[in-house]
Short mmCIF file of C-alpha atoms and ligand atoms in Angstrom, two decimals:
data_model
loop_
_atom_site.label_atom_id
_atom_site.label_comp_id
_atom_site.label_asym_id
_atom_site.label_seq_id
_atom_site.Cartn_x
_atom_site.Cartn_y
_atom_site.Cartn_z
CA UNK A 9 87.27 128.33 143.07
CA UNK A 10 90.82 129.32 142.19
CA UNK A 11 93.88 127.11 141.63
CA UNK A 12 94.99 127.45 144.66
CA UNK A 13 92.00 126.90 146.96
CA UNK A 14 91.48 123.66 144.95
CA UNK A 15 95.11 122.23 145.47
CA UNK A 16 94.74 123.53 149.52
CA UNK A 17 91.61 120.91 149.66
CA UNK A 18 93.06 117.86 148.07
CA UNK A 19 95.98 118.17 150.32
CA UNK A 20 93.67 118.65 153.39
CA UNK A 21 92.24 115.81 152.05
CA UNK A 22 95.55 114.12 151.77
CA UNK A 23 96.45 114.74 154.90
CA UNK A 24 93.38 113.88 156.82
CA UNK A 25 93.68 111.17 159.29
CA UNK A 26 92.85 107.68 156.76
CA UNK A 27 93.84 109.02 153.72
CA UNK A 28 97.42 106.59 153.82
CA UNK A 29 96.26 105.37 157.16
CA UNK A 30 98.32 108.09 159.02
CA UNK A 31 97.88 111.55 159.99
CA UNK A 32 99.71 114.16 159.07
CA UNK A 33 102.92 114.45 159.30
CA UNK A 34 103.71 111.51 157.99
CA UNK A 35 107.13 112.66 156.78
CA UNK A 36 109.99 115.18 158.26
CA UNK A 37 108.59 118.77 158.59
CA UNK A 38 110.85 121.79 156.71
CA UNK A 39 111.89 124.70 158.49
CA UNK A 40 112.82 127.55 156.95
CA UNK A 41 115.23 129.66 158.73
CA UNK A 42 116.44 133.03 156.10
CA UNK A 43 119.80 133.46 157.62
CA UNK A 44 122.81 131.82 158.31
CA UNK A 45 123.04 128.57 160.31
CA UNK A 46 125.02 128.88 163.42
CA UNK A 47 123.62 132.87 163.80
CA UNK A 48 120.11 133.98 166.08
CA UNK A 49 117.56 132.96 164.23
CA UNK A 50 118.94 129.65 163.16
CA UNK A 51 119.29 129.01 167.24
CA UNK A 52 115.95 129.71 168.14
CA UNK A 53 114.73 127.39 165.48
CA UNK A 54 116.85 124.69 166.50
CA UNK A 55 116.36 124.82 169.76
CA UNK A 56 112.59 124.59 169.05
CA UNK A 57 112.56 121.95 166.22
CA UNK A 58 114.32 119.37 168.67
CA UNK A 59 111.30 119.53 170.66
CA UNK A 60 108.40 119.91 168.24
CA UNK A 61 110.14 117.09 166.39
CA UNK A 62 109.32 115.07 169.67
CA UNK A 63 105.59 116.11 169.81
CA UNK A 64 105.60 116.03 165.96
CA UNK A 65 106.74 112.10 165.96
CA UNK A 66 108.57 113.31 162.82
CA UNK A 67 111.94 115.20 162.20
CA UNK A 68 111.96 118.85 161.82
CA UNK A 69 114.28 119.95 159.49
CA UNK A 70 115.95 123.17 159.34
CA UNK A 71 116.72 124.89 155.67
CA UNK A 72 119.12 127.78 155.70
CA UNK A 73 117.84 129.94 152.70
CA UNK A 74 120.01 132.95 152.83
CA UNK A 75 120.13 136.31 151.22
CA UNK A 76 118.34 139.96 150.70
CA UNK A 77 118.09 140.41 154.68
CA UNK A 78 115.80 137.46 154.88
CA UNK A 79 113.62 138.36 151.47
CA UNK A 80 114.82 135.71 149.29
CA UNK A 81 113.61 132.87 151.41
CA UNK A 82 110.43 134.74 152.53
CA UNK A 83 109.82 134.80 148.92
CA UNK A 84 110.28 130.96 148.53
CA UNK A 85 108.33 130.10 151.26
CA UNK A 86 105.30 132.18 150.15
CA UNK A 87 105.41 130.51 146.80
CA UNK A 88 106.11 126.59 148.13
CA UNK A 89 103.48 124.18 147.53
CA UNK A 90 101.47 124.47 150.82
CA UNK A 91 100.86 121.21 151.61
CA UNK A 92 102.05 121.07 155.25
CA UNK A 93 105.53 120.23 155.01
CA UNK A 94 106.92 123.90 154.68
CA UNK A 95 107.02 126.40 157.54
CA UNK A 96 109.49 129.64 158.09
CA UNK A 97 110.76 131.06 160.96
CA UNK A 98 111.28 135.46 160.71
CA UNK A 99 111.99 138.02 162.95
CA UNK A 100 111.03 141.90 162.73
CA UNK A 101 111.62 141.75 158.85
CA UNK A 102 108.64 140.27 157.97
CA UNK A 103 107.60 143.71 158.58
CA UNK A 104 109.98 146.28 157.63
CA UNK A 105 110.66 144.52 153.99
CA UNK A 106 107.37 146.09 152.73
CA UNK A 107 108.58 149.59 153.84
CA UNK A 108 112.47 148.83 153.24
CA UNK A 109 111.46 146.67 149.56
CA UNK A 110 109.44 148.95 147.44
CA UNK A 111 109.24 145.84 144.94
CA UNK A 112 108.77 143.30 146.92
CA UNK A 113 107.64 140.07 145.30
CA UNK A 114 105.43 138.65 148.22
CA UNK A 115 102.95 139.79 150.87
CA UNK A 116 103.31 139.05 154.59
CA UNK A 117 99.71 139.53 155.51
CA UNK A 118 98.17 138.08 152.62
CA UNK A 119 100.46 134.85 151.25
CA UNK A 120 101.43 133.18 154.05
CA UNK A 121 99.21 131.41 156.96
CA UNK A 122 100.21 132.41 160.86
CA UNK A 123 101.21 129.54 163.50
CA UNK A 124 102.02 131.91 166.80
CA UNK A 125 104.80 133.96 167.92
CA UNK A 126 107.61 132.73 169.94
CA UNK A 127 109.67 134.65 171.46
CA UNK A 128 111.56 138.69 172.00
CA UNK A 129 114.97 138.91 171.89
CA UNK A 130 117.18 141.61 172.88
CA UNK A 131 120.09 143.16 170.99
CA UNK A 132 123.42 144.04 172.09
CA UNK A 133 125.96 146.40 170.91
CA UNK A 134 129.65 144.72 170.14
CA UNK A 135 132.94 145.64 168.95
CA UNK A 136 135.77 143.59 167.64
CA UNK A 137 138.11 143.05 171.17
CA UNK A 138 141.22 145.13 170.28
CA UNK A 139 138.48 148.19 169.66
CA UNK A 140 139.81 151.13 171.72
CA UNK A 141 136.81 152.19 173.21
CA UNK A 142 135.56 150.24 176.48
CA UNK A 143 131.93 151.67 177.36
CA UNK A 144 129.69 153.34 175.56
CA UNK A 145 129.97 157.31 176.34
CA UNK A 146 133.79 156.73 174.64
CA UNK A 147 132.58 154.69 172.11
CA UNK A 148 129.78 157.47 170.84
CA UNK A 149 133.20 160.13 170.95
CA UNK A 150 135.28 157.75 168.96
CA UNK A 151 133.04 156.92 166.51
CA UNK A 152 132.14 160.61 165.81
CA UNK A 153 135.69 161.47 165.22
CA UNK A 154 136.83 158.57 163.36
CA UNK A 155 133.26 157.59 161.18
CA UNK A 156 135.44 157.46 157.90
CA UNK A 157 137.82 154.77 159.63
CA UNK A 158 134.81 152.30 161.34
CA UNK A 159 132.74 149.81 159.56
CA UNK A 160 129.75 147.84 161.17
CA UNK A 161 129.10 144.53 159.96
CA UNK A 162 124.91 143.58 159.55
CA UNK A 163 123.40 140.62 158.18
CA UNK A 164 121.61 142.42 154.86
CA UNK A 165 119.08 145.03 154.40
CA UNK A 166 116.15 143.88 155.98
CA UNK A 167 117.91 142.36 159.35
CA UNK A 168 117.32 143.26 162.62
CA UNK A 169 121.25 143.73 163.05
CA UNK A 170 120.44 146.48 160.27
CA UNK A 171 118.00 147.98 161.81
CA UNK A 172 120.02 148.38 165.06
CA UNK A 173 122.87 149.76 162.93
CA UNK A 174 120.98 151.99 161.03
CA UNK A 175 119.37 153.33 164.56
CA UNK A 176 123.11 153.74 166.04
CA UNK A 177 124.34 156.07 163.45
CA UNK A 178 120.95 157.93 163.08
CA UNK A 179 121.06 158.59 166.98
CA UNK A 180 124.82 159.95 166.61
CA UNK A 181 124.23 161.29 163.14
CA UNK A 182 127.09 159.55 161.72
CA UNK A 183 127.08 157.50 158.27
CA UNK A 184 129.58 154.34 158.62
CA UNK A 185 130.55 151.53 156.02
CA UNK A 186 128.31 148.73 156.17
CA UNK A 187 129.51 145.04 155.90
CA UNK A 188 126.48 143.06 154.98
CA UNK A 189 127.00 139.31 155.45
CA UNK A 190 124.00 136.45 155.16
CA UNK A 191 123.46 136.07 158.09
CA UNK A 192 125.16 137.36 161.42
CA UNK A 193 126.44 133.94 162.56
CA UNK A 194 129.27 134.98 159.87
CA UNK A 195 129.42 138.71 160.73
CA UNK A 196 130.44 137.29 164.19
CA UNK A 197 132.95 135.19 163.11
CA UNK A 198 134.37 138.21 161.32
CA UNK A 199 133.88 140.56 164.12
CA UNK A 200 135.91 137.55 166.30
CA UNK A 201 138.49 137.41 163.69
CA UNK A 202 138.83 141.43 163.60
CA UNK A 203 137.54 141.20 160.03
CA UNK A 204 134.65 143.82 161.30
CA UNK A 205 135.07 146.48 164.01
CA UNK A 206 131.69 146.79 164.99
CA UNK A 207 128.06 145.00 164.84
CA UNK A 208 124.90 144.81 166.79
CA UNK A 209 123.42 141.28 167.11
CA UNK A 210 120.92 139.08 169.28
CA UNK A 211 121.73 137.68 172.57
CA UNK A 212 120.77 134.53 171.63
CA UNK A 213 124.50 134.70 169.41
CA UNK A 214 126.07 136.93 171.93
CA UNK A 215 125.85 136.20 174.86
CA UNK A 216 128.29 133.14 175.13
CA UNK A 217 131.04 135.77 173.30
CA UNK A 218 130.20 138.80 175.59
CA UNK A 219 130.80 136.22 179.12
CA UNK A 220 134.05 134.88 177.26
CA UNK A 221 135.28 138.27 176.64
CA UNK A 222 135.83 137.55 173.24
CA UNK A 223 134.19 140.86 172.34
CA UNK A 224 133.88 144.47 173.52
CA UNK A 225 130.25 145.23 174.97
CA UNK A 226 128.51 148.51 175.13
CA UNK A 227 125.33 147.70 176.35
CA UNK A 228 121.53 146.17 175.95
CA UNK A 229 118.94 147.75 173.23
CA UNK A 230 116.43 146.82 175.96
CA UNK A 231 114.66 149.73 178.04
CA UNK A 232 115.54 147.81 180.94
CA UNK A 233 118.41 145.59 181.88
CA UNK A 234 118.20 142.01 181.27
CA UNK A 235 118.02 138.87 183.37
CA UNK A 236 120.40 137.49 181.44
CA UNK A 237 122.99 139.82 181.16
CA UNK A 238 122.02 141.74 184.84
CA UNK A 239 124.96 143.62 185.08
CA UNK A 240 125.23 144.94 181.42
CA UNK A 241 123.69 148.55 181.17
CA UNK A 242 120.92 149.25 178.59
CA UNK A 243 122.34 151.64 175.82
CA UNK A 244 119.72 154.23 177.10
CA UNK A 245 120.72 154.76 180.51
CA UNK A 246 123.84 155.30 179.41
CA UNK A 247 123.09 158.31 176.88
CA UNK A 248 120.98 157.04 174.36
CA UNK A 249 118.11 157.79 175.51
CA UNK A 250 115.47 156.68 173.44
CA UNK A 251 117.27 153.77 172.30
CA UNK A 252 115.40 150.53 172.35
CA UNK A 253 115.14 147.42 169.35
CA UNK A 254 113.75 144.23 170.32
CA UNK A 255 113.48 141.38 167.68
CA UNK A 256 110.25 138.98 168.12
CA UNK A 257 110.14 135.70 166.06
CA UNK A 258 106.77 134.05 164.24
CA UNK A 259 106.81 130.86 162.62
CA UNK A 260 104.78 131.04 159.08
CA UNK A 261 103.12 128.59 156.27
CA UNK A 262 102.34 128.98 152.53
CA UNK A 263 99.07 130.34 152.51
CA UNK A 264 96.36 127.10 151.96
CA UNK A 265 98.60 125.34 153.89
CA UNK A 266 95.98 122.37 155.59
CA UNK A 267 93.91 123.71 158.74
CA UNK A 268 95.35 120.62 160.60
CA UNK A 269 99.22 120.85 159.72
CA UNK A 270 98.57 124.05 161.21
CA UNK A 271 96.69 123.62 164.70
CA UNK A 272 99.72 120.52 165.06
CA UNK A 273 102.28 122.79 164.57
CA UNK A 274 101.04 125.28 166.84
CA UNK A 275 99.95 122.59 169.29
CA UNK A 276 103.63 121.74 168.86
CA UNK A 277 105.03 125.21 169.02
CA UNK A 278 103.00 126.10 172.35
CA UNK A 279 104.12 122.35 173.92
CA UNK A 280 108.13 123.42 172.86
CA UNK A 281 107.89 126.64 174.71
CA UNK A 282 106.62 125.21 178.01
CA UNK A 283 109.32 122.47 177.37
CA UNK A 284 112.18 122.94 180.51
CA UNK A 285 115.10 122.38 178.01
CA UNK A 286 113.53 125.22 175.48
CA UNK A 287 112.69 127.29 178.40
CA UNK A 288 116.09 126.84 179.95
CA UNK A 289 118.10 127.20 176.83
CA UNK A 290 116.05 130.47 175.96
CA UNK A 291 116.35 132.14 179.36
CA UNK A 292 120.31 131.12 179.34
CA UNK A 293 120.16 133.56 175.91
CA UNK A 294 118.00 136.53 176.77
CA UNK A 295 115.29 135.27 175.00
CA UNK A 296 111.60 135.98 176.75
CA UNK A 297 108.92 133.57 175.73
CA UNK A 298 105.73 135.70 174.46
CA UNK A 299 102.94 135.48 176.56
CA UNK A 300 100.21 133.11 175.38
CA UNK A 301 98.16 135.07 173.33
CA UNK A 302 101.03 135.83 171.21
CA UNK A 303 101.34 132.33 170.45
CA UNK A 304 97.99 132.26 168.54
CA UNK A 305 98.06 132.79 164.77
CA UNK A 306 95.89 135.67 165.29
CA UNK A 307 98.72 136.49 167.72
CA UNK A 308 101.29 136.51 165.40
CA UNK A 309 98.81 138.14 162.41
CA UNK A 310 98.04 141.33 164.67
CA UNK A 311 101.45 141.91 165.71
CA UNK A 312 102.73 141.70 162.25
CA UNK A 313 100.42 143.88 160.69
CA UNK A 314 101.06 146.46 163.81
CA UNK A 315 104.86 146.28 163.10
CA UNK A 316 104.07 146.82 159.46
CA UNK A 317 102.16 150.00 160.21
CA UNK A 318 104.61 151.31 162.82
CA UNK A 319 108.16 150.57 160.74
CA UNK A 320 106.60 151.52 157.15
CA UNK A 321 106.61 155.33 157.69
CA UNK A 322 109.65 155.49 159.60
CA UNK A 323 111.38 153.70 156.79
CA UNK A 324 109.73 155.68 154.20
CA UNK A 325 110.64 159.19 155.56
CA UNK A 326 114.10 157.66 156.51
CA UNK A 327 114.35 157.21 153.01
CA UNK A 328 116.66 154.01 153.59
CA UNK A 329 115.46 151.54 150.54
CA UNK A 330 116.94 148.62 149.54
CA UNK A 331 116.09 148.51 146.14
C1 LIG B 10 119.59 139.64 161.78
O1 LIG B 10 120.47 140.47 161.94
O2 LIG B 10 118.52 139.90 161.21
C2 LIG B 10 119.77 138.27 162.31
O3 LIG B 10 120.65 138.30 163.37
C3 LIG B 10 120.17 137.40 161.23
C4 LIG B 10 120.59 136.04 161.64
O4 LIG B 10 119.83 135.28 162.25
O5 LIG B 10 121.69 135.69 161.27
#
């Protein structure tokens, strides 16, 4: 029996219901969340862990751990003592940092435990408000005769708002500057402050800034139009045809992490996304709610390691590496 098998026992045994003469969690819950607070991801958590912490009976707490396009904290969480009290929220780069990271110190599919999937969020394509361009058939023209003038903002290598990016100026073979912040909460802010001309973030940051007109919008990365956005053309019907990114979110553990720590926190995952308020909030954004399957840990494990095998070539002949 290795090291860590034998600490994963004593803190199931820890943990079981007697032990200190409560159950677990008998302290606040961490969430890891690998980008900045106030951007997608760190809204989707939020929204969640106000309503597991209900079902929970215990806070959970969200940690910002920022840097390397989500690496850095996927790194920490894999390494964390699992004992039940650590779990990490990630998008799509769960998957593309083993293609994008040829060194990468961690692996998805074999360090970390699987509580479900939540839920897939579209993208949308923005430009500061004073951009000239106002749809996107003058936008692809003005970006291929100004590309050494335009910079798009992303949130690291490894981000979903990179991926999108690096999609864009494949699809109009164009190579702009990049502007990699920690998250794109602050790309936005810089984009609203005309720091940034361009950027292509998650409706569940955009959406309040595209109804308040606080930015330019081109369009949805969806194949189809959105409910929440109905009137806002996909980028593919409007020329790029072709064009789709969605961004789907799982919530992970340390691997060993105790069998019940992680049936609660899926009990509490599934009971947050049948909750009105979470349901509500999410629909408000553009964000779908996977189907139930999806919000198994086998769910989550199968999609993963499909995502892995579908991004990992396209990466590698890409060529795009990050280190
Ligand atoms: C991303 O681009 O990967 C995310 O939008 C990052 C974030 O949540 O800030």
């Amino acid at each position: 029996m290795n090291r860590r098998t034998l600490l994963a026992i004593l803190l199931a045994a820890c943990a079981a219901p007697g032990a200190h003469g409560q159950a677990w969690p008998n302290r606040s819950v961490t969430l890891v969340v690998p980008f900045a607070a106030g951007g997608p991801t760190d809204v989707v958590a939020r929204t969640l862990g106000v309503s597991m912490s209900k079902s929970l009976g215990q806070a959970v707490v969200i940690e910002n751990k920022l840097g390397a396009g989500g690496t850095i904290a996927a790194n920490a969480v894999a390494k964390a003592t699992p004992d039940g009290y650590t779990f990490f929220i990630h998008h799509n780069g769960m998957a593309t940092a083993t293609a994008l990271y040829r060194k990468l110190p961690y692996n998805p599919l074999t360090d970390f435990e699987y509580v479900g999937q939540v839920a897939d969020v579209p993208m949308t394509l923005l430009a500061r408000k004073d951009f000239p361009p106002d749809a996107l058939p003058d936008l692809m023209a003005y970006v291929r005769s100004n590309k050494e003038r335009i910079n798009l903002a992303n949130a690291g290598l490894g981000a979903v708002s990179h991926l999108c990016g690096m999609l864009f100026q494949q699809a109009l073979g164009v190579e702009l500057t990049t502007v990699p912040f920690q998250g794109t909460g602050p790309a936005m802010t810089a984009l609203l402050g005309g720091q940034v001309d361009m950027l292509c973030d998650q409706t569940t940051q955009t959406i309040p800034q595209i109804k308040a007109q606080k930015v330019k919008f081109y369009g949805v990365t969806t194949k189809k139009r959105i409910a929440a956005l109905p009137d806002a053309p996909t980028l593919d019907e409007q020329g790029l045809r072709g064009f789709e990114v969605v961004v789907w979110h799982g919530i992970y553990a340390p691997k060993g992490t105790p069998r019940e720590a992680l049936e609660r926190m899926n009990t509490a995952l599934r009971t947050a996304l049948r909750d009105p308020g979470v349901a509500g909030k999410f629909a408000e954004l553009g964000a779908q709610i996977v189907p139930e399957d999806k919000q198994s840990p086998a769910g989550l494990r199968d999609w993963l390691k499909a995502e892995i095998d579908k991004w990992g070539p396209v990466i590698r002949s890409a060529g795009t590496f990050a280190d």
